[in-house]
C-alpha atoms as an extended CHARMM CRD file, in Angstrom:
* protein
*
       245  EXT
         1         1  UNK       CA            171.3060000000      236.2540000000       -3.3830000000  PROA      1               0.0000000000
         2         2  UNK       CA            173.5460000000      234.6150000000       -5.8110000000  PROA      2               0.0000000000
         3         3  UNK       CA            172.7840000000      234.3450000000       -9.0420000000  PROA      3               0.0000000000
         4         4  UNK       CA            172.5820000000      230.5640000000      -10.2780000000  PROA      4               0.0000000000
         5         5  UNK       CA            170.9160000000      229.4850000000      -13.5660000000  PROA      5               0.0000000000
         6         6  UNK       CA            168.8710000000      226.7510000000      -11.4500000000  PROA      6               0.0000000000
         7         7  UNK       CA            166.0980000000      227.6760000000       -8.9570000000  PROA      7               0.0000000000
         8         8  UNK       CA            167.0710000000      228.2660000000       -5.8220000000  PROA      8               0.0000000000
         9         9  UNK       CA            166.5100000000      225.3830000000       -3.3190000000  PROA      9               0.0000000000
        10        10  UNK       CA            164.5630000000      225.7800000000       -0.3550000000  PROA      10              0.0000000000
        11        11  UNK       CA            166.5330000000      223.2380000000        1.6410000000  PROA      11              0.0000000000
        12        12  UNK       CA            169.8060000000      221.5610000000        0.8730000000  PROA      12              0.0000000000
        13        13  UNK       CA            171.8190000000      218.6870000000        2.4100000000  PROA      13              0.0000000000
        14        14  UNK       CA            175.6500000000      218.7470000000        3.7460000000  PROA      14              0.0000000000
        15        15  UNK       CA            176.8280000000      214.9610000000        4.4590000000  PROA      15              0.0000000000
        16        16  UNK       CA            180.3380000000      213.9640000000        5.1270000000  PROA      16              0.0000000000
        17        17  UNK       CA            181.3140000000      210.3210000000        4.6270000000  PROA      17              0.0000000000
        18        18  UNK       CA            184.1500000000      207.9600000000        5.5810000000  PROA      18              0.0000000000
        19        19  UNK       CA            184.1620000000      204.4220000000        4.4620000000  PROA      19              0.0000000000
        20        20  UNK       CA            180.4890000000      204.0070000000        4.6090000000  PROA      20              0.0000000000
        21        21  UNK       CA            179.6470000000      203.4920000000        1.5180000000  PROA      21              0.0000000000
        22        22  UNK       CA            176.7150000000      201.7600000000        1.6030000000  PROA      22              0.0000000000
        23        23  UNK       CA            175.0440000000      204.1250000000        4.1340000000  PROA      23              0.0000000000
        24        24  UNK       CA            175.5540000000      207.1990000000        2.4170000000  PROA      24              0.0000000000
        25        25  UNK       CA            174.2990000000      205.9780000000       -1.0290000000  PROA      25              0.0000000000
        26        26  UNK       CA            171.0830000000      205.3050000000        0.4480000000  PROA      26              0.0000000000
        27        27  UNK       CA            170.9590000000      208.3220000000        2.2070000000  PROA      27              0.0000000000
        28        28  UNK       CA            171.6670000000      209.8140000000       -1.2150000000  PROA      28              0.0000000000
        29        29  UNK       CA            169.6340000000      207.9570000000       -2.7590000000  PROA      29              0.0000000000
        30        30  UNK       CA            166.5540000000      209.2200000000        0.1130000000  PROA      30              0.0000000000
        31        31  UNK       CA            167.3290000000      212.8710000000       -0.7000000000  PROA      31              0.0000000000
        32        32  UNK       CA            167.1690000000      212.8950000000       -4.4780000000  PROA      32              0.0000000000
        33        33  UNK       CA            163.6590000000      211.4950000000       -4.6390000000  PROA      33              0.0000000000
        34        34  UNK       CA            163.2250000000      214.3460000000       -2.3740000000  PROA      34              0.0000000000
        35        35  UNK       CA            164.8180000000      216.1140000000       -5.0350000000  PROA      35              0.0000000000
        36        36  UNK       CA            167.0510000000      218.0100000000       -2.0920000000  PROA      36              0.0000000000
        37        37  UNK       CA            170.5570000000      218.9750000000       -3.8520000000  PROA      37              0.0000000000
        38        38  UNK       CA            173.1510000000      217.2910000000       -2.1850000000  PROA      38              0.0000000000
        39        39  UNK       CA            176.3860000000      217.9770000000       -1.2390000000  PROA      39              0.0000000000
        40        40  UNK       CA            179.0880000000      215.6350000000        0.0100000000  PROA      40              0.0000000000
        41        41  UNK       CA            182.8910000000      215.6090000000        1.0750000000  PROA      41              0.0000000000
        42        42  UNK       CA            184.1330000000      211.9970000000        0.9570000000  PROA      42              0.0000000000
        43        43  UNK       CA            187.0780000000      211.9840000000        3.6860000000  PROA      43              0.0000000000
        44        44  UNK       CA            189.6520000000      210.0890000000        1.7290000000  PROA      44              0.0000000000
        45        45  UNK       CA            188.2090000000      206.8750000000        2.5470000000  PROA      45              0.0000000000
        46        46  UNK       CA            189.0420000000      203.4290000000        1.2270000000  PROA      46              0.0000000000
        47        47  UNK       CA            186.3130000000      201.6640000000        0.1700000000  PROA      47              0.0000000000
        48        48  UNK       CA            185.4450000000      203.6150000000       -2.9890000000  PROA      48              0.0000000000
        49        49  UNK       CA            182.6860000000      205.6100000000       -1.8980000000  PROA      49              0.0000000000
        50        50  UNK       CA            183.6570000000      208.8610000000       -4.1750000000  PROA      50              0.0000000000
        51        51  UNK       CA            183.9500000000      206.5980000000       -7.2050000000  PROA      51              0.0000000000
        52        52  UNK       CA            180.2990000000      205.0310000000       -6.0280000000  PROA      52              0.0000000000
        53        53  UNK       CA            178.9340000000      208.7580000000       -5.5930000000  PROA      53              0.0000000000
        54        54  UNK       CA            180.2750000000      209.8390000000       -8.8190000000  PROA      54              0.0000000000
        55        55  UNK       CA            178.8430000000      206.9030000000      -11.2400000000  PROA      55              0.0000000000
        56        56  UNK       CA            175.3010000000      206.3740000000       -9.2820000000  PROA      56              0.0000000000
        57        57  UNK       CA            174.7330000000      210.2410000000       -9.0130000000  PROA      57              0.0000000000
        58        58  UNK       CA            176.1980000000      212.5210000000      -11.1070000000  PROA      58              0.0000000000
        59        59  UNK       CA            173.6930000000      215.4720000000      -10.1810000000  PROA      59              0.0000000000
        60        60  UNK       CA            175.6460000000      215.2380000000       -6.2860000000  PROA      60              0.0000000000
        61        61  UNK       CA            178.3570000000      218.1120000000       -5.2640000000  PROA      61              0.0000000000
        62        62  UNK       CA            181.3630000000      216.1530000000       -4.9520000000  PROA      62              0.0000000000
        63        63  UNK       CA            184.4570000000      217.1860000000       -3.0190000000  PROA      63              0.0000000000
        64        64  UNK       CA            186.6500000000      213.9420000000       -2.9930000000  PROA      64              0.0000000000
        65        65  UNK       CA            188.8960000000      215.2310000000       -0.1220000000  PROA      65              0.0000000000
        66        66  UNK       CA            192.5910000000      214.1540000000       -0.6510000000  PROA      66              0.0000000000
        67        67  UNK       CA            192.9830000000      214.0990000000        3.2650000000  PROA      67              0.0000000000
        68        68  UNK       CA            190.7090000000      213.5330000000        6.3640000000  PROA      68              0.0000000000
        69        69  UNK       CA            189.2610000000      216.5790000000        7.5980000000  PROA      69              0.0000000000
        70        70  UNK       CA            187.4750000000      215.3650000000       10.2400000000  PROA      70              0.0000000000
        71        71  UNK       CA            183.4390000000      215.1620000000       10.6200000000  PROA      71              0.0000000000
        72        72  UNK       CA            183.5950000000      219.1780000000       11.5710000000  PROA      72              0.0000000000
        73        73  UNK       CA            185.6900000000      220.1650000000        8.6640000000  PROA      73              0.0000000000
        74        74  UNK       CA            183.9420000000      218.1390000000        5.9310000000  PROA      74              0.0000000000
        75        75  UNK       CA            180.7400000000      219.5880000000        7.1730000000  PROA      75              0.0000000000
        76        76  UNK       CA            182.0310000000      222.4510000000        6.5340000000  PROA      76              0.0000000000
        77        77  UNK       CA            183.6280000000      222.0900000000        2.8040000000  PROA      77              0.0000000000
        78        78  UNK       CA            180.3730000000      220.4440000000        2.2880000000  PROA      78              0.0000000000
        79        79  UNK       CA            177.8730000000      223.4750000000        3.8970000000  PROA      79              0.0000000000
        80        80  UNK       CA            179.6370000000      226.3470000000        2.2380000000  PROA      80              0.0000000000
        81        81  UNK       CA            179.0800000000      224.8870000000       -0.9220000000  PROA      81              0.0000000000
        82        82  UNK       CA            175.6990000000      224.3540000000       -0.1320000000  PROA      82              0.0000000000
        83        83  UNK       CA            175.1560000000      227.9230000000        1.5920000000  PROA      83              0.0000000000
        84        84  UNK       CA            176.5450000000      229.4370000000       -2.3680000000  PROA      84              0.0000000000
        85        85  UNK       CA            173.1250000000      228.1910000000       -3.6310000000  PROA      85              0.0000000000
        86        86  UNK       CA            171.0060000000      230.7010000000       -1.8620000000  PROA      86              0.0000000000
        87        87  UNK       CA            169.0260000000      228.1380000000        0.4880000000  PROA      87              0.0000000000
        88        88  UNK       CA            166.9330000000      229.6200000000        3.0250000000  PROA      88              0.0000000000
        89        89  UNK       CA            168.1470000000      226.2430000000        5.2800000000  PROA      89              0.0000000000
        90        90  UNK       CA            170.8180000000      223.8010000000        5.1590000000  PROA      90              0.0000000000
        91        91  UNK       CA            170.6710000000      220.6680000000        6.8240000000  PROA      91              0.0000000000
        92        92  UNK       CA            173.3280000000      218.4060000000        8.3880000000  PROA      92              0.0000000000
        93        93  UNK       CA            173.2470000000      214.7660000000        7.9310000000  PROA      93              0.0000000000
        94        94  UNK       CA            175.8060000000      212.0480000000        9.0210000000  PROA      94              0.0000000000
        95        95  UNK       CA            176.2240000000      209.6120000000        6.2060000000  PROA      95              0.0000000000
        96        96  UNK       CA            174.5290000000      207.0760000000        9.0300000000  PROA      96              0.0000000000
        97        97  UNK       CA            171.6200000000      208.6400000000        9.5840000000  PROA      97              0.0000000000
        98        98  UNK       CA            168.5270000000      208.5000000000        7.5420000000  PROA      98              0.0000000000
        99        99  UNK       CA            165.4100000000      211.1050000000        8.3110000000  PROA      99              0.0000000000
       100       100  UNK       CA            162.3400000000      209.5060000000        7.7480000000  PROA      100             0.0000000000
       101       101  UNK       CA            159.7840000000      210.6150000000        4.7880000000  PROA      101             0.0000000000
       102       102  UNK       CA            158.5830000000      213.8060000000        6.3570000000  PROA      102             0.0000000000
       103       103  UNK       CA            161.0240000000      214.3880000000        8.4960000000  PROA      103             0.0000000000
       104       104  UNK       CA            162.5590000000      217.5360000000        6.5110000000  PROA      104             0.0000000000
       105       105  UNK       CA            159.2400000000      218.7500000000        5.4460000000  PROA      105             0.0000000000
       106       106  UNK       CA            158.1420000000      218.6640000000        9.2960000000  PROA      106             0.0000000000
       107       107  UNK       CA            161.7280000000      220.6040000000       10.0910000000  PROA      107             0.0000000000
       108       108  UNK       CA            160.9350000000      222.9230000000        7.4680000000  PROA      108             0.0000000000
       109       109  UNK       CA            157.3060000000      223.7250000000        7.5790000000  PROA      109             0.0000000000
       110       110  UNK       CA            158.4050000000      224.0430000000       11.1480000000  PROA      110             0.0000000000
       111       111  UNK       CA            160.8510000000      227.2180000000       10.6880000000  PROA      111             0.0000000000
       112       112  UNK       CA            158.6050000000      228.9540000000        8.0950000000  PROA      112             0.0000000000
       113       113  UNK       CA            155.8650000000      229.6620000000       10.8670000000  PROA      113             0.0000000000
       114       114  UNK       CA            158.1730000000      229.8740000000       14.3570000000  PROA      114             0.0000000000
       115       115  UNK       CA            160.5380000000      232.8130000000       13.7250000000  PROA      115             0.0000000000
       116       116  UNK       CA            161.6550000000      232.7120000000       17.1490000000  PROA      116             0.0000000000
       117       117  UNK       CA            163.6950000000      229.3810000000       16.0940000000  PROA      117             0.0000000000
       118       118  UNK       CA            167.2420000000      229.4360000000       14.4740000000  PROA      118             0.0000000000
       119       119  UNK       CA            167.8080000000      226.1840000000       14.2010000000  PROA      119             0.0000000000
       120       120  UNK       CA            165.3580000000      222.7630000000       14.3630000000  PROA      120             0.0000000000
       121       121  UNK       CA            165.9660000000      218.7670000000       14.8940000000  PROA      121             0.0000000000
       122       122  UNK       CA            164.3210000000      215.6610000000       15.2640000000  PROA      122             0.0000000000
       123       123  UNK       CA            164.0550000000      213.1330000000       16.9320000000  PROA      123             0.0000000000
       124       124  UNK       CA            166.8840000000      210.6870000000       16.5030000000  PROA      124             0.0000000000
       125       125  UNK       CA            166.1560000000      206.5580000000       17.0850000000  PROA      125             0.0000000000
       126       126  UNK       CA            168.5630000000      204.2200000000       17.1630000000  PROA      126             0.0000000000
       127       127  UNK       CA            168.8440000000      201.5110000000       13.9320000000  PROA      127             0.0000000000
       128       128  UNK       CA            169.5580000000      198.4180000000       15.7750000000  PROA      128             0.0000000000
       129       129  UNK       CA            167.1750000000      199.0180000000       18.4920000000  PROA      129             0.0000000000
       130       130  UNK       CA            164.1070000000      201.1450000000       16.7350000000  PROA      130             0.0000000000
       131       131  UNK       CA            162.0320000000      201.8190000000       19.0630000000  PROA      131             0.0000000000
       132       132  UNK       CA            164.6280000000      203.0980000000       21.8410000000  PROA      132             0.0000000000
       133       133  UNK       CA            165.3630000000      207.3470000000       21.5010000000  PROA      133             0.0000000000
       134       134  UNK       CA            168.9780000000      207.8880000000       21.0690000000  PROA      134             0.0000000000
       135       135  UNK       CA            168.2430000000      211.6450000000       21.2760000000  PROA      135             0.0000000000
       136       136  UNK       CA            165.8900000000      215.1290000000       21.0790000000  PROA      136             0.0000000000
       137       137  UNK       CA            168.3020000000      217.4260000000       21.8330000000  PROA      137             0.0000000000
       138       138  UNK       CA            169.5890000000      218.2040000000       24.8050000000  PROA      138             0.0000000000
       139       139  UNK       CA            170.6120000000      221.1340000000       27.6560000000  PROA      139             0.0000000000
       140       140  UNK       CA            173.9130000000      222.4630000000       28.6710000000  PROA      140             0.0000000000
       141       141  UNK       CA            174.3810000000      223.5480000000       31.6390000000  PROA      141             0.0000000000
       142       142  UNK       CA            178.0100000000      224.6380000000       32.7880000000  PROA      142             0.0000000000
       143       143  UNK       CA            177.7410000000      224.4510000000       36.1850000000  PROA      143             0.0000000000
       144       144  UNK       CA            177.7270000000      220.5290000000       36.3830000000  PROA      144             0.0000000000
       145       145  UNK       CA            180.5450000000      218.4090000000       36.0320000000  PROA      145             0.0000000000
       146       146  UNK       CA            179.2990000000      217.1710000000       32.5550000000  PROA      146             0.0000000000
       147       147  UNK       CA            177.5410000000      220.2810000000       31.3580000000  PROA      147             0.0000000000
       148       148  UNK       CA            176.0500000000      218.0680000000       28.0730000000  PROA      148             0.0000000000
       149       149  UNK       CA            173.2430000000      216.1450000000       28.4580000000  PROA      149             0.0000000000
       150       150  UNK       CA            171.2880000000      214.2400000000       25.6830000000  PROA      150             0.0000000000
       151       151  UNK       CA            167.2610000000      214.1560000000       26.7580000000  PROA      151             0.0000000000
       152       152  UNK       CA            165.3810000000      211.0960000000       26.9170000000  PROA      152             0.0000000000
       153       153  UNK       CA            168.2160000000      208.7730000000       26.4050000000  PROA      153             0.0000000000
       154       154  UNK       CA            167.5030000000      205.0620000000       25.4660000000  PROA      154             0.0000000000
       155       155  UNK       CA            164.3120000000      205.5510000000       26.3100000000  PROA      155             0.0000000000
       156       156  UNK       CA            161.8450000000      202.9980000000       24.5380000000  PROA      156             0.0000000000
       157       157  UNK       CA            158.5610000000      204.4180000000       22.3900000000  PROA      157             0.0000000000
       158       158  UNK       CA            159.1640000000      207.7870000000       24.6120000000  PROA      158             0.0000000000
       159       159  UNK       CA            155.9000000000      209.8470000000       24.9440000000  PROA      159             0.0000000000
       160       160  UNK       CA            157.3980000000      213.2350000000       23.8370000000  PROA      160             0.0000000000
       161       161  UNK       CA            155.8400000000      216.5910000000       23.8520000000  PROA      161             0.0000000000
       162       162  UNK       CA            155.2130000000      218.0260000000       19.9380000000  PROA      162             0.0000000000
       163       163  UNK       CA            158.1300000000      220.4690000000       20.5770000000  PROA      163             0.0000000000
       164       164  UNK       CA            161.1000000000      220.6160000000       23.3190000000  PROA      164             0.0000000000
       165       165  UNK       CA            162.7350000000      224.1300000000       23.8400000000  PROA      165             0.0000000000
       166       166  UNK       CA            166.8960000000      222.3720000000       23.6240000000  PROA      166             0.0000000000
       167       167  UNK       CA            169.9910000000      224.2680000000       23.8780000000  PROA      167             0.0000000000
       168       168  UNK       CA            171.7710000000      221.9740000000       21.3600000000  PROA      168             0.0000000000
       169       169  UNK       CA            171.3410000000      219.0520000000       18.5400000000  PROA      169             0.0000000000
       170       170  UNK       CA            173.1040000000      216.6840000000       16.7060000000  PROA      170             0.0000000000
       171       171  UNK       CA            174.6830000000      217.5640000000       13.5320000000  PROA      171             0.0000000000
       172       172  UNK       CA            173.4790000000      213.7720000000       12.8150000000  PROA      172             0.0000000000
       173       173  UNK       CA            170.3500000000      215.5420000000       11.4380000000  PROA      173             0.0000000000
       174       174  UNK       CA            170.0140000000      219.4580000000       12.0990000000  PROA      174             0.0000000000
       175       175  UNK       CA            168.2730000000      222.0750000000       10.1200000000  PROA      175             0.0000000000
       176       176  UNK       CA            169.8110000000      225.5700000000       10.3930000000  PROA      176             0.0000000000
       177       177  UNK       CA            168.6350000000      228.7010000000        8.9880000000  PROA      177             0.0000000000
       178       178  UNK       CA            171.0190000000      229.4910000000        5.8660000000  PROA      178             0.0000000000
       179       179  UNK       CA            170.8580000000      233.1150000000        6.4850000000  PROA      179             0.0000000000
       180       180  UNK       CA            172.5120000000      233.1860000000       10.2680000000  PROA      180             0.0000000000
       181       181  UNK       CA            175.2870000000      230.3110000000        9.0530000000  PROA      181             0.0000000000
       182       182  UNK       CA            176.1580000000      232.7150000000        5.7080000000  PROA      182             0.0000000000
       183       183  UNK       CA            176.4180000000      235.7850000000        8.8980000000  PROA      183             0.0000000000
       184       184  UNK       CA            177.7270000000      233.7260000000       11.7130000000  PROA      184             0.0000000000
       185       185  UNK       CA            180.1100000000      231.3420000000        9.9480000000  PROA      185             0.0000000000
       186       186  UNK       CA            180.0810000000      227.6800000000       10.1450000000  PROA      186             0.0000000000
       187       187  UNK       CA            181.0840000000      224.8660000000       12.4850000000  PROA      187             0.0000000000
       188       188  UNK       CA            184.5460000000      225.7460000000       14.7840000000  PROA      188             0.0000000000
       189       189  UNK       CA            187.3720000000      224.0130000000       12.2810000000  PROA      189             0.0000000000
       190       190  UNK       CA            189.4020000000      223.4610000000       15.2310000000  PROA      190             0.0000000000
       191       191  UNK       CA            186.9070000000      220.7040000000       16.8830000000  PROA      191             0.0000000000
       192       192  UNK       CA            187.6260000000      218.2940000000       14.0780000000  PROA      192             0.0000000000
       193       193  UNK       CA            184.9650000000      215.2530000000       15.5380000000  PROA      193             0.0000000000
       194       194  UNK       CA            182.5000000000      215.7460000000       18.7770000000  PROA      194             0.0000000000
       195       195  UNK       CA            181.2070000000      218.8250000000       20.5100000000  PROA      195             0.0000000000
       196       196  UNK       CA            181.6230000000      220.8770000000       17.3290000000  PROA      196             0.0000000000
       197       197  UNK       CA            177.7340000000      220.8040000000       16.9660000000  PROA      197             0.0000000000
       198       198  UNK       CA            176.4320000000      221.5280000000       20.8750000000  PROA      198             0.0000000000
       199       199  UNK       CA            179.1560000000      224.3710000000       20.4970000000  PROA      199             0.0000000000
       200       200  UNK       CA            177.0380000000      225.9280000000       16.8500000000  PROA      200             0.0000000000
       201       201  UNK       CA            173.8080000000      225.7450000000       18.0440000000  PROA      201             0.0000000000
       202       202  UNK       CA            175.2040000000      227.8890000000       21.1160000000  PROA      202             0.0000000000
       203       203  UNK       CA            176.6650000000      230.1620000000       19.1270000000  PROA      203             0.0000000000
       204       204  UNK       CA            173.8090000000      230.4460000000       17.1170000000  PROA      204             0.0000000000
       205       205  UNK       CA            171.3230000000      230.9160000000       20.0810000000  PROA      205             0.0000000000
       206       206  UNK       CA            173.5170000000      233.5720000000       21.6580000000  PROA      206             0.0000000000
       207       207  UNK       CA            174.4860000000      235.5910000000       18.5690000000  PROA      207             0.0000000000
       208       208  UNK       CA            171.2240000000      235.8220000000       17.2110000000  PROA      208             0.0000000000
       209       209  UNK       CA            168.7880000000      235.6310000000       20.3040000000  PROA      209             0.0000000000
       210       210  UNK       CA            166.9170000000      233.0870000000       19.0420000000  PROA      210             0.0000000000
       211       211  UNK       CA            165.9240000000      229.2960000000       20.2170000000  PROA      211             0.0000000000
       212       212  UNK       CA            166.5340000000      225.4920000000       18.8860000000  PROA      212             0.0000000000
       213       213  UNK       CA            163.2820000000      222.9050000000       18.8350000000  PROA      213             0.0000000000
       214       214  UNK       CA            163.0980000000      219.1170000000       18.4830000000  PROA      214             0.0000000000
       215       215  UNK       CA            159.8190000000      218.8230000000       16.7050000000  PROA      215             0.0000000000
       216       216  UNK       CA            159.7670000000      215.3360000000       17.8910000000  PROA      216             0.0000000000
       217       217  UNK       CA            157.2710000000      214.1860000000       15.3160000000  PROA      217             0.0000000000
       218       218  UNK       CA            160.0890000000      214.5660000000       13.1330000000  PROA      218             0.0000000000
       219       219  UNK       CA            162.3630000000      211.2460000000       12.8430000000  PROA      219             0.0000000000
       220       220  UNK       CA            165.2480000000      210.2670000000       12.0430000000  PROA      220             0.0000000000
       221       221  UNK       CA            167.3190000000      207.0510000000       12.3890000000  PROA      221             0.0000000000
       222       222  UNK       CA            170.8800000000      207.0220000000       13.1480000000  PROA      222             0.0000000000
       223       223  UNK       CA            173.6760000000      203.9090000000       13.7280000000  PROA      223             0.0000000000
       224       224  UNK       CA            174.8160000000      204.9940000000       16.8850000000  PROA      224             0.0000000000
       225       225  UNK       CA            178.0410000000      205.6860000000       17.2600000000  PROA      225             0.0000000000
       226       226  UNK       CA            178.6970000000      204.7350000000       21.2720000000  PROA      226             0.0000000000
       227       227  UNK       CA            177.4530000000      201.6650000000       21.0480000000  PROA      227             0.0000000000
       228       228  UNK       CA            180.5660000000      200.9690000000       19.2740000000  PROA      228             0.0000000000
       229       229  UNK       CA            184.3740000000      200.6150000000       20.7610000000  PROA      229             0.0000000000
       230       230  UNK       CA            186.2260000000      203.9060000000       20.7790000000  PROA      230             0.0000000000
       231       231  UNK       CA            189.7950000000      203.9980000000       18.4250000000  PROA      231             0.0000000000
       232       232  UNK       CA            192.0780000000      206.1930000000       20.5810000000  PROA      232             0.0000000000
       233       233  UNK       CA            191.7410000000      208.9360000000       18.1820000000  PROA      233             0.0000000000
       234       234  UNK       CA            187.9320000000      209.2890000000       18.6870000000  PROA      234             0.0000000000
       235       235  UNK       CA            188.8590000000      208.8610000000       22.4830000000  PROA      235             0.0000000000
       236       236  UNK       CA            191.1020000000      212.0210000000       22.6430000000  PROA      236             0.0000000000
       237       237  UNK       CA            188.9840000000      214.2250000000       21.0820000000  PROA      237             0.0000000000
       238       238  UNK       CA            186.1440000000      213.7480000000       22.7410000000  PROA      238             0.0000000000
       239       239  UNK       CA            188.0230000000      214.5790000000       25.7860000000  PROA      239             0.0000000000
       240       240  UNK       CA            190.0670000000      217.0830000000       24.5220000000  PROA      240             0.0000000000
       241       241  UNK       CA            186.6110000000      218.6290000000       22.7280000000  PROA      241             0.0000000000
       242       242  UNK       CA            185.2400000000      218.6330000000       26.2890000000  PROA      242             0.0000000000
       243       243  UNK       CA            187.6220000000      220.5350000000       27.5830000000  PROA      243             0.0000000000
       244       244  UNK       CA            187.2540000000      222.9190000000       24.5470000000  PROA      244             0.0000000000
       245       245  UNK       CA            183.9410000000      223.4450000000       25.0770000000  PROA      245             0.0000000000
């Protein structure tokens, strides 16, 4: 374990950001009464988020990227820095998405007694529409046509078993065992946005024999992202990430 002059966390956050400023300020602001040590990659955005991050909390991990590395790759910068700590788990958080009070203690408390688990989500809700389940988790299944498949999509106040065996998660929110990401390695650089999560959490399951949850008790909000017209760019790698996949 390394040796740092602070204690060693028991969980700690990896958020990359792009010109949401606001968002991820409050998600900051969220973890550090949680007193969760943070770390963040700002994507070169321009609407002074770094700047923001910098004067409002100075106790944040800061890389201010000088180019966009995508949602995978500041992840990444972002969860190897975290991983140097010693955490036992690191979790993944879109600068969009805000867990709910006990939503990381649930995720937590949840991994210390089910060993059989590598990795653990909530249950993700959609902000403008609360009450309708943008996620909790989902299957993959190669021999379909789309082998992805989110579970209980848009449904409203969804009556959801206290844990669902899922083959994947969101990086929106996703708790991962430190331990297998330190052996396995982090998310595939070459995905750069979408897919770059469902492809982890199978890498994870496979290399280490182990299975993902939703603990669905667990909540977390999230501005959901299709809702919203696609730029080009996000267009061609989703399709192109498909394919990867």
């Amino acid at each position: 374990m390394p040796n740092h002059p602070f204690k060693v966390p028991k969980v700690a956050a990896a958020i990359v950001t792009y010109n949401h400023r606001e968002p991820v300020l409050k998600l900051i602001a969220s973890l550090e009464q949680q007193k969760i040590p943070t770390f963040v990659t700002e994507n070169n955005g321009a609407d002074g988020t770094a700047i923001a991050i910098q004067s409002q909390f100075p106790n944040v991990s800061l890389l201010a990227s000088t180019a966009n590395l995508g949602g995978c790759g500041g992840f990444n910068c972002a969860a190897l820095a975290a991983l140097a700590t010693g955490c036992e788990y690191l979790i993944f958080i879109d600068d969009d998405a805000f867990p709910e009070a006990d939503c990381i203690t649930q995720l937590t408390d949840f991994l210390d007694t089910q060993p059989d688990y590598i990795f653990a989500a909530p249950s993700i809700y959609i902000s403008s529409q609360p009450d309708t389940l943008q996620e909790a988790g989902g299957g993959v299944d190669f021999s379909r046509s789309n082998p992805v498949e989110a579970w209980y999509r848009f449904q409203v106040k969804p009556t959801l078993p206290a844990v669902l065996d899922i083959d994947y998660a969101s990086a929106c929110c996703l708790m991962v065992r430190a331990d297998a990401l330190r052996e396995m390695g982090v998310l595939d650089w070459a995905f750069f946005i979408f897919s770059d999560d469902v492809d982890l959490c199978l890498r994870l399951r496979q290399r280490f024999n182990k299975k993902g949850a939703c603990v669905t008790s667990a909540k977390a909000i999230h501005d959901f992202p299709w809702a919203k017209p696609f730029a080009p760019m996000r267009l061609y790698f989703f399709q192109r990430n498909g394919l990867r996949l």
